[in-house]
Short mmCIF file of C-alpha atoms in Angstrom, two decimals:
data_model
loop_
_atom_site.label_atom_id
_atom_site.label_comp_id
_atom_site.label_asym_id
_atom_site.label_seq_id
_atom_site.Cartn_x
_atom_site.Cartn_y
_atom_site.Cartn_z
CA UNK A 192 31.68 11.60 78.56
CA UNK A 193 33.38 8.99 80.62
CA UNK A 194 35.50 5.91 79.76
CA UNK A 195 32.29 3.91 79.33
CA UNK A 196 29.66 6.41 78.39
CA UNK A 197 29.66 8.61 75.23
CA UNK A 198 26.53 10.76 76.55
CA UNK A 199 27.21 14.37 76.91
CA UNK A 200 26.54 16.24 80.16
CA UNK A 201 22.88 16.91 80.59
CA UNK A 202 21.78 14.09 78.19
CA UNK A 203 21.01 11.67 80.84
CA UNK A 204 18.18 12.46 82.99
CA UNK A 205 18.30 12.89 86.92
CA UNK A 206 15.77 9.91 87.00
CA UNK A 207 16.96 6.69 85.53
CA UNK A 208 16.02 3.16 85.31
CA UNK A 209 18.81 0.55 85.02
CA UNK A 210 18.47 -2.88 83.44
CA UNK A 211 20.84 -5.54 82.35
CA UNK A 212 19.96 -6.34 78.91
CA UNK A 213 20.40 -3.83 76.14
CA UNK A 214 17.41 -5.25 74.33
CA UNK A 215 15.41 -4.64 77.37
CA UNK A 216 16.51 -0.92 77.57
CA UNK A 217 15.76 -0.68 73.71
CA UNK A 218 12.29 -2.15 74.35
CA UNK A 219 11.39 0.04 77.27
CA UNK A 220 12.53 3.21 75.34
CA UNK A 221 10.51 2.32 72.13
CA UNK A 222 7.48 1.18 74.13
CA UNK A 223 7.14 3.55 77.08
CA UNK A 224 9.00 6.68 76.58
CA UNK A 225 7.96 9.70 74.49
CA UNK A 226 10.49 11.28 72.16
CA UNK A 227 13.26 8.76 73.35
CA UNK A 228 16.79 9.58 72.05
CA UNK A 229 19.64 7.22 72.16
CA UNK A 230 22.29 8.98 74.01
CA UNK A 231 24.96 6.29 74.63
CA UNK A 232 25.63 2.97 72.78
CA UNK A 233 29.39 2.33 73.85
CA UNK A 234 29.78 -1.30 74.79
CA UNK A 235 26.17 -1.69 74.07
CA UNK A 236 25.25 -0.02 77.13
CA UNK A 237 22.37 1.51 75.50
CA UNK A 238 20.96 4.55 77.22
CA UNK A 239 17.79 6.42 76.16
CA UNK A 240 16.43 9.64 77.47
CA UNK A 241 12.81 10.64 76.84
CA UNK A 242 9.69 11.40 78.94
CA UNK A 243 7.38 9.11 80.87
CA UNK A 244 4.08 10.33 82.04
CA UNK A 245 5.28 13.91 81.35
CA UNK A 246 8.54 13.41 83.44
CA UNK A 247 12.07 13.25 81.95
CA UNK A 248 13.46 9.79 82.58
CA UNK A 249 16.38 7.86 81.14
CA UNK A 250 16.82 4.02 80.85
CA UNK A 251 20.14 2.34 80.54
CA UNK A 252 21.57 -1.10 80.17
CA UNK A 253 24.47 -1.94 82.51
CA UNK A 254 25.12 -5.46 81.91
CA UNK A 255 25.44 -8.33 84.61
CA UNK A 256 27.28 -8.51 87.87
CA UNK A 257 28.49 -6.33 90.63
CA UNK A 258 31.58 -4.76 88.87
CA UNK A 259 29.64 -3.68 85.73
CA UNK A 260 27.04 -2.23 87.96
CA UNK A 261 29.38 -0.33 90.12
CA UNK A 262 31.11 1.20 87.10
CA UNK A 263 27.88 2.52 85.52
CA UNK A 264 26.20 3.53 88.72
CA UNK A 265 29.37 5.43 89.86
CA UNK A 266 29.64 7.35 86.68
CA UNK A 267 25.79 8.13 86.59
CA UNK A 268 26.02 9.47 90.06
CA UNK A 269 29.23 11.11 89.98
CA UNK A 270 29.57 12.43 86.35
CA UNK A 271 25.93 12.76 85.10
CA UNK A 272 24.01 14.08 88.05
CA UNK A 273 21.59 11.31 88.37
CA UNK A 274 19.72 11.58 91.75
CA UNK A 275 17.02 8.92 91.59
CA UNK A 276 18.06 5.38 90.38
CA UNK A 277 15.74 2.36 90.08
CA UNK A 278 17.10 -1.00 89.10
CA UNK A 279 14.69 -3.36 87.40
CA UNK A 280 16.21 -6.96 87.32
CA UNK A 281 15.48 -10.68 87.58
CA UNK A 282 16.22 -12.96 90.40
CA UNK A 283 15.80 -16.56 91.82
CA UNK A 284 13.29 -16.85 94.62
CA UNK A 285 13.47 -18.69 97.84
CA UNK A 286 9.79 -18.71 98.88
CA UNK A 287 7.58 -21.76 97.82
CA UNK A 288 4.63 -19.44 97.18
CA UNK A 289 6.42 -17.24 94.74
CA UNK A 290 5.14 -17.26 91.08
CA UNK A 291 6.59 -16.22 87.83
CA UNK A 292 7.36 -12.37 87.95
CA UNK A 293 6.38 -11.67 91.36
CA UNK A 294 8.24 -8.64 92.36
CA UNK A 295 10.80 -8.17 95.31
CA UNK A 296 11.43 -4.62 96.49
CA UNK A 297 14.92 -5.01 97.99
CA UNK A 298 14.91 -3.33 101.36
CA UNK A 299 18.55 -4.26 102.02
CA UNK A 300 21.28 -6.43 100.64
CA UNK A 301 23.44 -9.10 102.02
CA UNK A 302 26.26 -10.26 99.89
CA UNK A 303 28.97 -12.79 99.12
CA UNK A 304 30.69 -10.03 97.10
CA UNK A 305 34.14 -8.61 98.12
CA UNK A 306 33.56 -5.20 96.50
CA UNK A 307 33.43 -3.35 99.77
CA UNK A 308 36.11 -5.27 101.56
CA UNK A 309 38.78 -3.15 103.13
CA UNK A 310 36.71 0.05 102.39
CA UNK A 311 35.59 0.34 106.09
CA UNK A 312 36.55 -0.50 109.56
CA UNK A 313 33.75 -3.10 109.62
CA UNK A 314 30.90 -4.21 107.36
CA UNK A 315 28.85 -1.78 105.31
CA UNK A 316 25.19 -2.74 104.90
CA UNK A 317 23.80 -0.65 101.75
CA UNK A 318 20.06 -0.16 101.93
CA UNK A 319 17.22 1.26 99.70
CA UNK A 320 15.88 4.75 99.89
CA UNK A 321 12.74 4.41 102.15
CA UNK A 322 10.78 7.17 100.01
CA UNK A 323 11.37 5.15 97.01
CA UNK A 324 10.61 1.88 98.56
CA UNK A 325 7.20 3.28 99.77
CA UNK A 326 6.41 4.89 96.36
CA UNK A 327 7.04 1.57 94.69
CA UNK A 328 4.97 -0.43 97.26
CA UNK A 329 1.95 1.97 96.75
CA UNK A 330 2.20 1.84 92.93
CA UNK A 331 2.46 -1.90 92.98
CA UNK A 332 -0.62 -2.15 94.87
CA UNK A 333 -2.44 0.13 92.52
CA UNK A 334 -1.29 -1.97 89.65
CA UNK A 335 -2.45 -5.23 91.61
CA UNK A 336 1.02 -6.77 91.35
CA UNK A 337 2.22 -9.35 93.81
CA UNK A 338 5.12 -7.98 95.71
CA UNK A 339 7.42 -8.87 98.67
CA UNK A 340 9.51 -6.36 100.78
CA UNK A 341 12.64 -7.44 102.57
CA UNK A 342 16.32 -8.53 102.48
CA UNK A 343 18.00 -9.91 99.17
CA UNK A 344 21.28 -11.81 98.81
CA UNK A 345 23.70 -10.54 96.19
CA UNK A 346 26.05 -13.28 94.85
CA UNK A 347 29.07 -13.07 92.63
CA UNK A 348 28.43 -16.73 91.47
CA UNK A 349 25.39 -17.68 89.78
CA UNK A 350 26.22 -21.44 89.37
CA UNK A 351 27.30 -22.73 92.86
CA UNK A 352 28.19 -26.21 94.28
CA UNK A 353 27.48 -28.00 97.41
CA UNK A 354 30.01 -25.89 99.37
CA UNK A 355 27.71 -22.93 99.06
CA UNK A 356 25.22 -22.78 102.03
CA UNK A 357 22.37 -20.79 100.59
CA UNK A 358 19.94 -22.52 102.83
CA UNK A 359 21.37 -20.32 105.50
CA UNK A 360 20.20 -17.34 103.55
CA UNK A 361 16.63 -18.51 103.30
CA UNK A 362 16.70 -19.39 107.03
CA UNK A 363 17.47 -15.81 107.87
CA UNK A 364 14.76 -14.33 105.90
CA UNK A 365 16.34 -13.49 102.42
CA UNK A 366 13.77 -13.45 99.80
CA UNK A 367 15.76 -14.01 96.74
CA UNK A 368 19.34 -14.20 95.06
CA UNK A 369 20.51 -11.72 92.51
CA UNK A 370 23.95 -10.30 91.43
CA UNK A 371 23.95 -6.41 91.37
CA UNK A 372 22.18 -5.04 94.34
CA UNK A 373 25.16 -4.45 96.69
CA UNK A 374 27.07 -2.61 94.13
CA UNK A 375 23.98 -0.58 93.08
CA UNK A 376 23.20 0.49 96.62
CA UNK A 377 26.87 1.21 97.46
CA UNK A 378 27.28 3.59 94.65
CA UNK A 379 24.21 5.40 95.46
CA UNK A 380 25.15 5.76 99.04
CA UNK A 381 28.62 7.03 98.23
CA UNK A 382 27.30 9.83 96.18
CA UNK A 383 24.23 10.68 98.24
CA UNK A 384 21.70 9.45 95.71
CA UNK A 385 18.39 7.68 96.12
CA UNK A 386 18.18 4.10 94.86
CA UNK A 387 15.63 1.29 94.90
CA UNK A 388 16.16 -2.23 93.42
CA UNK A 389 13.16 -4.25 92.43
CA UNK A 390 13.49 -7.71 90.81
CA UNK A 391 11.07 -10.11 88.97
CA UNK A 392 11.24 -13.77 90.15
CA UNK A 393 12.03 -15.77 87.05
CA UNK A 394 13.17 -19.08 88.85
CA UNK A 395 12.66 -20.75 92.10
CA UNK A 396 15.64 -21.96 94.14
CA UNK A 397 15.18 -25.34 95.69
CA UNK A 398 17.37 -28.27 97.14
CA UNK A 399 17.99 -31.80 96.24
CA UNK A 400 18.53 -34.52 98.89
CA UNK A 401 22.28 -33.51 99.42
CA UNK A 402 21.32 -29.89 99.99
CA UNK A 403 22.58 -28.72 96.38
CA UNK A 404 20.75 -25.76 94.81
CA UNK A 405 18.36 -26.49 91.96
CA UNK A 406 16.63 -23.88 89.70
CA UNK A 407 13.07 -24.72 88.90
CA UNK A 408 10.37 -23.36 86.76
CA UNK A 409 7.55 -21.32 88.46
CA UNK A 410 3.94 -21.32 87.45
CA UNK A 411 2.29 -18.17 86.40
CA UNK A 412 -0.27 -16.20 88.29
CA UNK A 413 -3.73 -15.82 87.02
CA UNK A 414 -3.65 -13.23 85.35
CA UNK A 415 0.08 -13.53 84.65
CA UNK A 416 2.60 -11.15 85.64
CA UNK A 417 5.45 -10.13 83.08
CA UNK A 418 8.75 -8.40 82.53
CA UNK A 419 6.55 -5.39 81.16
CA UNK A 420 4.75 -5.16 84.70
CA UNK A 421 8.15 -4.87 86.31
CA UNK A 422 9.52 -2.17 83.91
CA UNK A 423 6.29 -0.16 84.22
CA UNK A 424 6.49 -0.26 87.94
CA UNK A 425 10.25 0.89 87.78
CA UNK A 426 9.36 3.69 85.39
CA UNK A 427 6.36 4.91 87.50
CA UNK A 428 8.47 4.79 90.57
CA UNK A 429 11.36 6.69 89.02
CA UNK A 430 9.00 9.29 87.52
CA UNK A 431 6.61 9.92 90.47
CA UNK A 432 9.14 9.75 93.47
CA UNK A 433 8.92 12.90 95.45
#
């Protein structure tokens, strides 16, 4: 047990999928896990452990934002022995061709967050585990999902004014904007764990005539992708990673 998690040692699997919304964790457990057991409900950070395609896997809700992610990812790695962590989240996409619930596999994160400031004699660049990235890319192709692989930008602010130069992130190749990736990869790196973030694109990021960001709705693909496609990809990646 920790300050934020009532699970006992051994009740959380070494392979875990992290989501933001507790209702999403509940849905994943009830829909996809066999013999799922609720092992934590403190602060509504629901954590369930069961099996997925014959492999012991946990799913857990960790809330929104870098500090929340950093707390839970740290405790999962440090105190519960998690070794393979996959984040399944949502994001705003920069590319015009992106459609609703296209999936970005985050190869590395840039950030506006200060969580790693003063920790290093330089700038730490957290990255994905290459093996998990390759596994997810292969499985996504088998599932016929539309995916992009590359850099992502992790922002502390969701709503931003004209002083925020987000066009620069797009210009330098960032695929999308989200809020937890840097904390997630940082915790995994600290404790020698393997991590991969995958995010579904749920909105497009565009610009008005003054350069201010706008969030726009995206059309569906045919056939449409969904949140369930994303969470199944995350579960399969966690379960079948070597």
